[in-house]
Short mmCIF file of C-alpha atoms (C1' of nucleotides) in Angstrom, two decimals:
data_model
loop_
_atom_site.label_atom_id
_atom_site.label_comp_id
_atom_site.label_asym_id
_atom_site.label_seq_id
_atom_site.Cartn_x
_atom_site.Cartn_y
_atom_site.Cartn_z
CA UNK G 1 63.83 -59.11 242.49
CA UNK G 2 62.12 -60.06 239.24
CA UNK G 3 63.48 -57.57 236.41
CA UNK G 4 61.42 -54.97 234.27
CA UNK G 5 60.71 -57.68 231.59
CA UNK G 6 58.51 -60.25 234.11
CA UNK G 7 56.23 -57.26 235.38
CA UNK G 8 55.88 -55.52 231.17
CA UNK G 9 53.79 -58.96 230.52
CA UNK G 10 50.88 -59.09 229.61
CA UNK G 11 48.52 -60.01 232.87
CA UNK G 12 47.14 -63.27 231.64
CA UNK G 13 50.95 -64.27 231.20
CA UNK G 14 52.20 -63.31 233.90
CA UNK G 15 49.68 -65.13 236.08
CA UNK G 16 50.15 -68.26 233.95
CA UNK G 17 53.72 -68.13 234.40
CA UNK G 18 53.35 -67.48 238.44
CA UNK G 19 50.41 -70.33 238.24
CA UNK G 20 52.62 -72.85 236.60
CA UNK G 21 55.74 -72.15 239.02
CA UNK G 22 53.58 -72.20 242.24
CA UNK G 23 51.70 -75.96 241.27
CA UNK G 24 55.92 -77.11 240.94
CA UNK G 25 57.24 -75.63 243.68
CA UNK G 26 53.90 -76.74 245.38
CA UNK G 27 54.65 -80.54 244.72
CA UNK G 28 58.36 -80.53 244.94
CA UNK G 29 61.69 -79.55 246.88
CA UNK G 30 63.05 -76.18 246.00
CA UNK G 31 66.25 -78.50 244.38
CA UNK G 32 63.80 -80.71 242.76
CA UNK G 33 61.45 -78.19 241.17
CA UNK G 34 62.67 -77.93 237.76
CA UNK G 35 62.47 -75.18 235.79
CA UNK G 36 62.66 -77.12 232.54
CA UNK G 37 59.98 -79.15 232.91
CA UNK G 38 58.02 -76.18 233.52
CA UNK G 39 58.75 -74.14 230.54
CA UNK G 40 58.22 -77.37 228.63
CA UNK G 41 54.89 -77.51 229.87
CA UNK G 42 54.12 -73.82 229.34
CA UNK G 43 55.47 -73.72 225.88
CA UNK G 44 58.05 -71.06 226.35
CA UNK G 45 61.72 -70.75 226.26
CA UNK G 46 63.82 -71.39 229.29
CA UNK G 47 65.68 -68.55 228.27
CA UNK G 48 63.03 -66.37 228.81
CA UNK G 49 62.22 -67.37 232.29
CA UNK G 50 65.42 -65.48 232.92
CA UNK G 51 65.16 -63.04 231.22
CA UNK G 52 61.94 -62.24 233.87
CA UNK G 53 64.37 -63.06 236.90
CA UNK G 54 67.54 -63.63 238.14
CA UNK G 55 67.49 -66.99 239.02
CA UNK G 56 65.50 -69.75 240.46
CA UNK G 57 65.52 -67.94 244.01
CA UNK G 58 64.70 -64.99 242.59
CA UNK G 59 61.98 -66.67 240.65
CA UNK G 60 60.94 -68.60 244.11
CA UNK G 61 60.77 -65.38 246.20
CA UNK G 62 58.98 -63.76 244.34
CA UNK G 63 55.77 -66.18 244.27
CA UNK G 64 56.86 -66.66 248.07
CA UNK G 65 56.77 -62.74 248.62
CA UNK G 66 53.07 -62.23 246.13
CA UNK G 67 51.44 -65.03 248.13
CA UNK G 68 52.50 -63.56 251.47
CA UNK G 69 51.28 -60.57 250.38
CA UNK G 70 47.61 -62.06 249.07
CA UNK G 71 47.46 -64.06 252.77
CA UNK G 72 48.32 -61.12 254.43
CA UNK G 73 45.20 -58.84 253.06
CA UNK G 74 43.18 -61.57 254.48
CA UNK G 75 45.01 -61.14 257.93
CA UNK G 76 44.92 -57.40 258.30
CA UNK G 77 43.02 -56.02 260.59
CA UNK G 78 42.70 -58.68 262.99
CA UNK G 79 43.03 -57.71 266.77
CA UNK G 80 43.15 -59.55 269.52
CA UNK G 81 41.71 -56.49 271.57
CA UNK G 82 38.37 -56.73 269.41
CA UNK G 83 37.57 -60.17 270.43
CA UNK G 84 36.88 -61.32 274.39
CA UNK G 85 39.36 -64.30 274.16
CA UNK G 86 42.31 -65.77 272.72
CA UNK G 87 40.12 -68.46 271.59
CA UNK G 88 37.73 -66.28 269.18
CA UNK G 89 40.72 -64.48 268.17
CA UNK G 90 41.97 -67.53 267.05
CA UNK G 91 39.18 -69.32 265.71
CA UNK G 92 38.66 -65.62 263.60
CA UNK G 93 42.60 -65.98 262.11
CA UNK G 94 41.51 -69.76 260.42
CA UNK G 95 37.91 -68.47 259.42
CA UNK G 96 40.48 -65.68 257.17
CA UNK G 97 42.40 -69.01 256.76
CA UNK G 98 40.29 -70.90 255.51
CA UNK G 99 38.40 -68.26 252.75
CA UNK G 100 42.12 -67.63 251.39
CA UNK G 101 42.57 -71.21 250.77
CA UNK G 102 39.19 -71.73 249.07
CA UNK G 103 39.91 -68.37 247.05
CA UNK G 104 43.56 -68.95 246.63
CA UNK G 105 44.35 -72.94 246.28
CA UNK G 106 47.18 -72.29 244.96
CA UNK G 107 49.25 -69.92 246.73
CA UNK G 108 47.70 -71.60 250.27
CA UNK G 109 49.18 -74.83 248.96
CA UNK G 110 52.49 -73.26 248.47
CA UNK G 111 52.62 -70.96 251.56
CA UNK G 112 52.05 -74.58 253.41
CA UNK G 113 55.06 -76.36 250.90
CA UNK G 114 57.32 -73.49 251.62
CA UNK G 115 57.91 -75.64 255.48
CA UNK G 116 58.79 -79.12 253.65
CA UNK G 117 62.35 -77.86 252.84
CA UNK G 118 63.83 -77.88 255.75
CA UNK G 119 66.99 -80.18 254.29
CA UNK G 120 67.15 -77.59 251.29
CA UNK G 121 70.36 -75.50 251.75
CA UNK G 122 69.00 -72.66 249.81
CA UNK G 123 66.07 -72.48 251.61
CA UNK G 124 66.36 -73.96 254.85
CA UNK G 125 67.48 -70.32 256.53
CA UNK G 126 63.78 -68.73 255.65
CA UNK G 127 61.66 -71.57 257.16
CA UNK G 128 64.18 -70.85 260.03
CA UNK G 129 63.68 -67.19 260.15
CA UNK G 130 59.89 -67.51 259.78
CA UNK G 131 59.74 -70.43 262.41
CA UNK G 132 61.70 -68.20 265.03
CA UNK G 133 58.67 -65.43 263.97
CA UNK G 134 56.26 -67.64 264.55
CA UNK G 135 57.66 -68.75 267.49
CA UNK G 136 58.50 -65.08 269.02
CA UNK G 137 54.86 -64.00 268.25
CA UNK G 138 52.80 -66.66 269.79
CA UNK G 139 55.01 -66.76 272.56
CA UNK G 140 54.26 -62.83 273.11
CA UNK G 141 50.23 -63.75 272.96
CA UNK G 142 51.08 -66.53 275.28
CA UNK G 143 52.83 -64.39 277.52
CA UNK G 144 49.93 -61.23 277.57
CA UNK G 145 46.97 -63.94 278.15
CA UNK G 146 48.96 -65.65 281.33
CA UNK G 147 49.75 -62.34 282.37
CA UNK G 148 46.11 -60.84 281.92
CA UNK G 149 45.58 -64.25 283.94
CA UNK G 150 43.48 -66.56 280.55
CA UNK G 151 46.24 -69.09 280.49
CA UNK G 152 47.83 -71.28 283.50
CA UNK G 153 50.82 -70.22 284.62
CA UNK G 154 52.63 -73.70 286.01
CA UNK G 155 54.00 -74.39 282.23
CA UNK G 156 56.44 -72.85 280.55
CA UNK G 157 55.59 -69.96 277.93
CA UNK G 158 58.20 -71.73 275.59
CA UNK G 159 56.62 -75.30 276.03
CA UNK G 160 53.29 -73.78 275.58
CA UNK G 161 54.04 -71.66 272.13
CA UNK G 162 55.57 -75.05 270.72
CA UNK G 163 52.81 -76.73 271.39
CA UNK G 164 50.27 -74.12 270.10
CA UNK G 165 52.23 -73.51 267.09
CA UNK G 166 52.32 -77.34 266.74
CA UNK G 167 49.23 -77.50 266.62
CA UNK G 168 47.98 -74.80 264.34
CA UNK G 169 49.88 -76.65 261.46
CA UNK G 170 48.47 -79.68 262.45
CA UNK G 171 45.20 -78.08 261.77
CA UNK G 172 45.98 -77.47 258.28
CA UNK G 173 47.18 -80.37 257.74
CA UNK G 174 44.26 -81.74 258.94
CA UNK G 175 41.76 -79.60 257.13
CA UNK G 176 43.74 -81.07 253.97
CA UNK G 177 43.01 -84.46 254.81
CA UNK G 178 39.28 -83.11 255.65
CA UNK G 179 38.99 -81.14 252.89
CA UNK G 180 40.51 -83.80 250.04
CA UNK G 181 37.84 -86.38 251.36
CA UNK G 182 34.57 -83.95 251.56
CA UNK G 183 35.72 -82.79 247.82
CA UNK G 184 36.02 -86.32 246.82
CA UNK G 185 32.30 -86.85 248.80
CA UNK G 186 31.16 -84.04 246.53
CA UNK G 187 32.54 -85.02 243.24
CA UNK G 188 30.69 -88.12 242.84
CA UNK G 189 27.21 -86.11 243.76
CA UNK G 190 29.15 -83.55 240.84
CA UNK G 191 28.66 -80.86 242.92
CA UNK G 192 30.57 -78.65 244.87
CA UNK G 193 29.07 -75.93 247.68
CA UNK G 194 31.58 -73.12 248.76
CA UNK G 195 29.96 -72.58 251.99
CA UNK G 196 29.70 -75.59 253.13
CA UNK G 197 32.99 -76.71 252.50
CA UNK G 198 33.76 -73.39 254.55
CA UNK G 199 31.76 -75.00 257.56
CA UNK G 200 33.36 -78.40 256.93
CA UNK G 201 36.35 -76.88 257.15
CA UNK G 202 35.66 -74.61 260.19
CA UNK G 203 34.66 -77.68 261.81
CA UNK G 204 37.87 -79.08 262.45
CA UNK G 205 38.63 -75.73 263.59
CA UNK G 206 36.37 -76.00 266.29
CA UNK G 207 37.08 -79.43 267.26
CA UNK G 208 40.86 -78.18 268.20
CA UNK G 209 40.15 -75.41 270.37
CA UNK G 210 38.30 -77.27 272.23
CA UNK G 211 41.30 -79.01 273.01
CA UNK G 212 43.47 -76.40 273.11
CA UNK G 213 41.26 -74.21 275.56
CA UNK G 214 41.56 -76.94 278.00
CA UNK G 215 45.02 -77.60 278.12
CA UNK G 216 45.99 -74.18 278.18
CA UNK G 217 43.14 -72.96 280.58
CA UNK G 218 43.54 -72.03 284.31
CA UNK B 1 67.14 -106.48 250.13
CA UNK B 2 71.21 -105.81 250.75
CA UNK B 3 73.14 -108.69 248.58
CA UNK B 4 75.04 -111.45 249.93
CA UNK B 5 77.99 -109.47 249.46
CA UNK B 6 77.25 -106.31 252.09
CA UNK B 7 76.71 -109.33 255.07
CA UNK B 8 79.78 -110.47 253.90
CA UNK B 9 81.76 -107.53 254.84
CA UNK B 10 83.79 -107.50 257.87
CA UNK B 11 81.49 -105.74 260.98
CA UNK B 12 83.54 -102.52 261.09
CA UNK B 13 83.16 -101.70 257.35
CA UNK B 14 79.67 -102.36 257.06
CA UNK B 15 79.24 -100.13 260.08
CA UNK B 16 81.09 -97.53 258.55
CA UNK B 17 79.19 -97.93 255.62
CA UNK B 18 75.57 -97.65 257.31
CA UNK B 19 76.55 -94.93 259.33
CA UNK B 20 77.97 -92.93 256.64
CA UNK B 21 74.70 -92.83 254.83
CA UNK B 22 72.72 -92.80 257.80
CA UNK B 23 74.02 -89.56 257.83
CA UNK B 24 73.88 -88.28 254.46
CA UNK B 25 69.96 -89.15 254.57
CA UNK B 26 69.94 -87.47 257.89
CA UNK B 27 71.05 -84.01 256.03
CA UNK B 28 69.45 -84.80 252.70
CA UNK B 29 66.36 -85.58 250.71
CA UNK B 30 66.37 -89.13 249.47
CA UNK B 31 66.48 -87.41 245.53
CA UNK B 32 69.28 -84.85 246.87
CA UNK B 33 71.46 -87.51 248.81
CA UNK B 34 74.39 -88.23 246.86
CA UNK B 35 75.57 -91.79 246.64
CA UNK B 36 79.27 -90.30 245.08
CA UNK B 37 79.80 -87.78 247.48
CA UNK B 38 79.49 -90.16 250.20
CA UNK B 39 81.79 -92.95 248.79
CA UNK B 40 84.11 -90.52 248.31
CA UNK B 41 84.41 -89.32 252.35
CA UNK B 42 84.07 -93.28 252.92
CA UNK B 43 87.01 -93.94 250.64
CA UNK B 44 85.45 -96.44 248.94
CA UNK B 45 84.47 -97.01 245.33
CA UNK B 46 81.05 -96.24 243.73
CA UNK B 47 81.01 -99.41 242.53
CA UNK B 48 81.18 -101.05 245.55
CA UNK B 49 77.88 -99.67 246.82
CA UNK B 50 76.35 -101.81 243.99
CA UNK B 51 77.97 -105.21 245.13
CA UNK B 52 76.16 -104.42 248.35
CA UNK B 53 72.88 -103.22 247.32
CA UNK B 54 70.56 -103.61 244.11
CA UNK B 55 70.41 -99.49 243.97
CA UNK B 56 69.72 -96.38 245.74
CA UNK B 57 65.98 -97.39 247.18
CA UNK B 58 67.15 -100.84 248.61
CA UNK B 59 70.24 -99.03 250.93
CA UNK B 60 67.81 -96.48 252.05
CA UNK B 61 65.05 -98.89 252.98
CA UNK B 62 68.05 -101.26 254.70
CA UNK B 63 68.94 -98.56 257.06
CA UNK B 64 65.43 -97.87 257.58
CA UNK B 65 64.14 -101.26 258.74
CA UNK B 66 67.80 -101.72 260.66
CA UNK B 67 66.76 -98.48 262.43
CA UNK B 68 63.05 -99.66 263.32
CA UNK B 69 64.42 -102.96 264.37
CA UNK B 70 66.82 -101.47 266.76
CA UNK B 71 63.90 -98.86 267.95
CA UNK B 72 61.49 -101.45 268.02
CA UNK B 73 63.53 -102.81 270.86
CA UNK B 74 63.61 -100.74 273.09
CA UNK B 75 59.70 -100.00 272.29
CA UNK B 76 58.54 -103.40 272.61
CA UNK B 77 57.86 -105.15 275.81
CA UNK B 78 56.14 -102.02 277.05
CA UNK B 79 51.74 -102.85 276.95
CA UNK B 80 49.17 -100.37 278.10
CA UNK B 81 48.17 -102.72 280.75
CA UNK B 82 50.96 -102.50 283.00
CA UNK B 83 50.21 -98.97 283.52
CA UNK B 84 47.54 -97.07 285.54
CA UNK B 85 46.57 -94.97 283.11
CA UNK B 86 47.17 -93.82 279.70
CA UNK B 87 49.46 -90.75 280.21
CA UNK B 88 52.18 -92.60 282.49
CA UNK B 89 51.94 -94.78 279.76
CA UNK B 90 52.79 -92.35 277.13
CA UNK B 91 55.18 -91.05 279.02
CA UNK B 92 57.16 -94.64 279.21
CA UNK B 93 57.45 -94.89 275.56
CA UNK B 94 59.21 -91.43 275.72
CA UNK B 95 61.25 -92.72 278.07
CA UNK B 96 62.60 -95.72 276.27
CA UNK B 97 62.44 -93.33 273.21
CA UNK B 98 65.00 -91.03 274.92
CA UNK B 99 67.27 -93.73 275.77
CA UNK B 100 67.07 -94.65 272.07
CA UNK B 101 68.10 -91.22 271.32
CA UNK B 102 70.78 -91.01 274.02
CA UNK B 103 72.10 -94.24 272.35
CA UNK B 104 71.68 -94.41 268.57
CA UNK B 105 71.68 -90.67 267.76
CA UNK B 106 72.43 -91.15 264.21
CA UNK B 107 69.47 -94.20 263.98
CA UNK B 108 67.21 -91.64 265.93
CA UNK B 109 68.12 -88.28 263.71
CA UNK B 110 67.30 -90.74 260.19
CA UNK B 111 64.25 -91.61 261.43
CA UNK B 112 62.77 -88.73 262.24
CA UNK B 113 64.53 -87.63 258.64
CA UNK B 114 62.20 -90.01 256.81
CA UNK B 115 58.90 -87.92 257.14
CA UNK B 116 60.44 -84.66 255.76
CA UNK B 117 60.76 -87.11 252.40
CA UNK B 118 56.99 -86.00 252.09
CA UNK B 119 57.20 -84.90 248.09
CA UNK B 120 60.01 -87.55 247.59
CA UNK B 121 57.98 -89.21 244.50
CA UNK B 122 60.19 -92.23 245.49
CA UNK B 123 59.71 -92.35 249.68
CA UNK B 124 56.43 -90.54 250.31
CA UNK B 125 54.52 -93.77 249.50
CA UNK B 126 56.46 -95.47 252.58
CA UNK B 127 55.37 -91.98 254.46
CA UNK B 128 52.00 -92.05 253.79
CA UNK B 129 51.40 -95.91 254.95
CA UNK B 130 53.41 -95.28 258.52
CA UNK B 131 51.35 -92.00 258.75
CA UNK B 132 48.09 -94.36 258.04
CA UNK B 133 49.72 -96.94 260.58
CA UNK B 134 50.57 -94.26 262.92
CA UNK B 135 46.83 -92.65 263.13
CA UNK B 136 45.26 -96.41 262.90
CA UNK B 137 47.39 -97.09 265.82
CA UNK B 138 46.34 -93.95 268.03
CA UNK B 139 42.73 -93.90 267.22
CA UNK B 140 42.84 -97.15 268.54
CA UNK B 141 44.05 -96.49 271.74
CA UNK B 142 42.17 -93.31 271.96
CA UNK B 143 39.15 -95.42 271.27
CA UNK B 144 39.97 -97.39 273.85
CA UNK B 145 40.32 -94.66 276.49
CA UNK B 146 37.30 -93.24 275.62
CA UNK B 147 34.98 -96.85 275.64
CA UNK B 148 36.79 -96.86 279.28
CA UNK B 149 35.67 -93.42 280.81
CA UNK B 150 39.08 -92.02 280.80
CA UNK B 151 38.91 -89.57 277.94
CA UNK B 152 36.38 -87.10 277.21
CA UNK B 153 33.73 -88.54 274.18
CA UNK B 154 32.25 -84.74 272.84
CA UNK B 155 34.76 -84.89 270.54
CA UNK B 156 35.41 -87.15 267.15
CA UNK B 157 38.10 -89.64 267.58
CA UNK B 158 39.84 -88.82 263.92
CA UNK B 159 40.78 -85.30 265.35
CA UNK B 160 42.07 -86.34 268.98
CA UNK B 161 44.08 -88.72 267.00
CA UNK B 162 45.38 -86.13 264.51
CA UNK B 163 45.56 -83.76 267.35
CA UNK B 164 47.45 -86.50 269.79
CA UNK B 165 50.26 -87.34 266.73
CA UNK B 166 50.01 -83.90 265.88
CA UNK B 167 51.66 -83.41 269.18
CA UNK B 168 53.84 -86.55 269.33
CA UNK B 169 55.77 -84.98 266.45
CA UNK B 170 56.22 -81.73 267.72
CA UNK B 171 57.51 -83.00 271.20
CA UNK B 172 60.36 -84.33 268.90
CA UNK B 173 61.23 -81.72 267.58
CA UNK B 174 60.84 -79.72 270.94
CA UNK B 175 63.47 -81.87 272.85
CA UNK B 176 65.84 -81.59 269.58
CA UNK B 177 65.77 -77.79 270.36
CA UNK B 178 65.97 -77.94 274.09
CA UNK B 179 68.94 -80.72 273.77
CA UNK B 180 70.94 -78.65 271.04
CA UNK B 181 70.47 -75.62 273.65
CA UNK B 182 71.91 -77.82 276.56
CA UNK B 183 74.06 -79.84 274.73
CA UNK B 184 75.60 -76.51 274.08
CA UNK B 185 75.39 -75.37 277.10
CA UNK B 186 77.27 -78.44 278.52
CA UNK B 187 79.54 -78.27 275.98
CA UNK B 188 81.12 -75.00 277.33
CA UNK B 189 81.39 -76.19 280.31
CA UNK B 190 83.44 -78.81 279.33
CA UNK B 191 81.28 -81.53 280.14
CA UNK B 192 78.35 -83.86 279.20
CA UNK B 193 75.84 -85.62 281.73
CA UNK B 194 74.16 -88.16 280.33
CA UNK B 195 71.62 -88.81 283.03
CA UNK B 196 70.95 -85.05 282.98
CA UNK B 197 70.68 -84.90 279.18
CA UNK B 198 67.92 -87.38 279.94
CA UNK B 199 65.95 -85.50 283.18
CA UNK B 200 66.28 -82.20 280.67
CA UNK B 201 64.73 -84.29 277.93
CA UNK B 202 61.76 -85.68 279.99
CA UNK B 203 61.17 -82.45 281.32
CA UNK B 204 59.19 -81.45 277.95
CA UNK B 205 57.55 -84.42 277.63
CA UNK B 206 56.10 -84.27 281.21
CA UNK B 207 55.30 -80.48 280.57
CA UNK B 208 53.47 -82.15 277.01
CA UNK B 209 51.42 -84.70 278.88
CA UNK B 210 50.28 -81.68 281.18
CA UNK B 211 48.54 -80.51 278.71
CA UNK B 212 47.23 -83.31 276.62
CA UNK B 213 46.19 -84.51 279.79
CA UNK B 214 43.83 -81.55 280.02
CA UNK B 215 43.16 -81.39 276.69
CA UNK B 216 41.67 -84.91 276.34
CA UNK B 217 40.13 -85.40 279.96
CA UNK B 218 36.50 -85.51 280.72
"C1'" DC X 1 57.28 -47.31 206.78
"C1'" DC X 2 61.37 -48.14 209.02
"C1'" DT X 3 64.55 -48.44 212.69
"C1'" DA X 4 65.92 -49.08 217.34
"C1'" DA X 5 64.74 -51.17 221.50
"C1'" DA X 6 62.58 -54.93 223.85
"C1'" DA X 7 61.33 -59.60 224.17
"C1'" DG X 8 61.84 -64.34 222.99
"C1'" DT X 9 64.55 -68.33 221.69
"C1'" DG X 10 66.94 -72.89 222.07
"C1'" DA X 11 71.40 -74.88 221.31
"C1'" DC X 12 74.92 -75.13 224.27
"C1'" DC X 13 78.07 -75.26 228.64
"C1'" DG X 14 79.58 -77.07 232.93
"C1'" DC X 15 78.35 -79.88 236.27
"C1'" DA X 16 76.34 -83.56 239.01
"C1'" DT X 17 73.78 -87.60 239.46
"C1'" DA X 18 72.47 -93.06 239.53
"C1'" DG X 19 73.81 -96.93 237.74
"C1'" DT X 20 76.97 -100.32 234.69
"C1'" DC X 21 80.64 -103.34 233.63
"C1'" DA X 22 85.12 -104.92 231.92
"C1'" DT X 23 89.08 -105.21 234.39
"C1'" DT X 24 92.03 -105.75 238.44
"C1'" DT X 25 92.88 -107.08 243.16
"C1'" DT X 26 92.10 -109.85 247.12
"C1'" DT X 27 90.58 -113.86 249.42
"C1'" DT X 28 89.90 -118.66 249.90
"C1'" DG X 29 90.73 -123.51 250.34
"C1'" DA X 30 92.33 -127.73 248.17
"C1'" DT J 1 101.33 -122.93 245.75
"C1'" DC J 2 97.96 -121.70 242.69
"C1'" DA J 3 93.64 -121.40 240.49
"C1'" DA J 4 88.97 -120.29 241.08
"C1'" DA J 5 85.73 -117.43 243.39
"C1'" DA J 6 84.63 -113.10 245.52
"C1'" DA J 7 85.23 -108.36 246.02
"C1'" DA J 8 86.74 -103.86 244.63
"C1'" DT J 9 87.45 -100.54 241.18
"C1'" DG J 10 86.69 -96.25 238.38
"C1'" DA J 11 86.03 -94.95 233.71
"C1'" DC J 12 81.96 -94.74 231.30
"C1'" DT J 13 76.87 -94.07 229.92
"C1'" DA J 14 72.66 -91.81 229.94
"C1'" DT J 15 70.20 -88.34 231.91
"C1'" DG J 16 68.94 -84.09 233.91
"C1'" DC J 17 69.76 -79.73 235.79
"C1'" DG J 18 70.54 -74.26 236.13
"C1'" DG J 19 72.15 -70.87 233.62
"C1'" DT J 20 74.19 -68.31 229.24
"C1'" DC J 21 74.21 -65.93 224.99
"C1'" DA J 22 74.38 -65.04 220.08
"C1'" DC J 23 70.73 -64.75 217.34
"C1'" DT J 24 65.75 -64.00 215.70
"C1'" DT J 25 61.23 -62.06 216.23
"C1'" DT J 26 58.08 -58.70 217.93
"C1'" DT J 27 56.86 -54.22 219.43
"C1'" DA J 28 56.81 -49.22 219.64
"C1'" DG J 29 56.85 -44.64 217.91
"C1'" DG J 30 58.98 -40.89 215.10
#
DNA sequence: CCTAAAAGTGACCGCATAGTCATTTTTTGA
DNA sequence: TCAAAAAATGACTATGCGGTCACTTTTAGG
């Protein structure tokens, strides 16, 4: 936990701080992030950056822990039970997606670096503990839709939450891809439309569950 | 390129050598993997690592194209052609790719190690072109598939491709899970089927192709 | 205004890395 | 047998890191 110090700053300080940390951690491993190049670039002492936390967990878990938070505002309130299938359900989770990345760049593209260190040995054990959530809770919608009898039934749950979960980060990362050339499009006309980008991205969106309703259809 | 010296070397030590560091890179980020540490569970001098190779990048891209080579042998030979359609196809190159498993399980593991170098600054450059090859070399196919009736044409090729690789991946990673669980499994029992290991493997990659099949039919 | 507490600082420590190179050891073949 | 070539060595350099701490500066409030 981040100590009295980091949360008496000032608010503009604070965020610069937590801005500055999230683009490294962002663009490098956990191990490779360093926390002197950061200060450097800041213009503060190192020795104050612990003087706000513990240590560079500390320091990581926190952003990890404010950005889960921010993502999860977005998420609240969704319920499968107010949609008539899986499908709008889903498509409804990325349309929240999707406005918290165009609100929150930042914290989306760290939530998303957060999985590229699975060979770090500090933090290897929370990709694996949110992996084995992620896993657990698609496999329990998996399970109610076969049951409710929306999904076939002659694959296994296990194959089929692997291969959903599969490809729901594919779909970021393909949004990315989508996103980084539309933005690029857009910069040369110097301008850039919020909504549209939103149906750009929402696009791609679509263009999975198509697939996905198929192969996991009766 | 490896000096004169490291071909010089008699076959065991050079095997020790590669494997040694195939799996260090296995475990590690190219930054994090530690040239010392490993010379020192070799028994070797640091110094000798540089009368073999020019530096860090040239034995990492040795093992790499060593690895390919070997994969690429089992891969190659196989031709869309000689199948009836795509998906028994597919399947065949999982097939071989198993057996390459089964048979080079260090070779296999650093392979599929490379693309978690993705914020390497030095290896994510080599990443990014196989990733371009990878997609070039699916939308291809797909393309093909499509121009021949076979696949369904409502939706763009870029995201059945992304989608199909998507998947591809992930059906690696599924069997590693499935084999550690039997491998385990077999282990306290005392005893270790390889043709088994091999049906068990398969087994996900048929229950994949039953739903890409779905997924990307007309 | 002045003092005590809080915040900020940066030189410094211990440690680990990739890579070098003068020196020693081993191999080779005439 | 012996000298020249090849290979092996490990102390050393330069660099960077996370983290510490004695010290300085800023802030707060009686």
């Amino acid at each position: 936990m981040p100590k009295d110090t980091f949360y008496n700053l000032k608010p503009e300080k604070k965020k610069a701080i937590e801005a500055a940390f999230l683009e490294e951690f962002s663009q490098k491993t956990f191990e490779d992030a360093s926390i002197s190049q950061v200060v450097k670039s800041l213009g503060i002492a190192k020795g104050s950056i612990y003087q706000y936390f513990e240590n560079k967990l500390d320091l990581y878990l926190h952003l990890k822990s404010e950005c889960e938070k921010t993502k999860l505002a977005y998420i609240m309130g969704l319920n499968r039970k107010d949609f008539p299938d899986f499908w709008k359900y889903f498509r409804k989770m990325y349309e929240v997606g999707v406005l918290f990345y165009l609100e929150n760049p930042q914290a989306s593209k760290f939530l998303t670096a957060i999985g590229k260190n699975t060979h770090s040995p500090t933090i290897k054990s929370y990709i694996h503990d949110w992996r084995n959530q992620a896993h657990q809770m698609f496999e329990e919608m998996i399970r109610g839709e076969v049951k409710a009898g929306n999904f076939r039934k002659d694959v296994a749950i296990k194959t089929m939450s692997f291969f959903l979960v599969s490809a729901s980060t594919s779909i970021g990362e393909y949004m990315e891809v989508i996103y980084d050339m539309d933005f690029n499009k857009e910069l040369e006309k110097g301008q850039k439309d919020f909504a549209k980008q939103k149906k750009i991205l929402l696009q791609s969106v679509d263009d999975y569950i198509l697939l996905l309703q198929k192969a996991f259809e009766k």
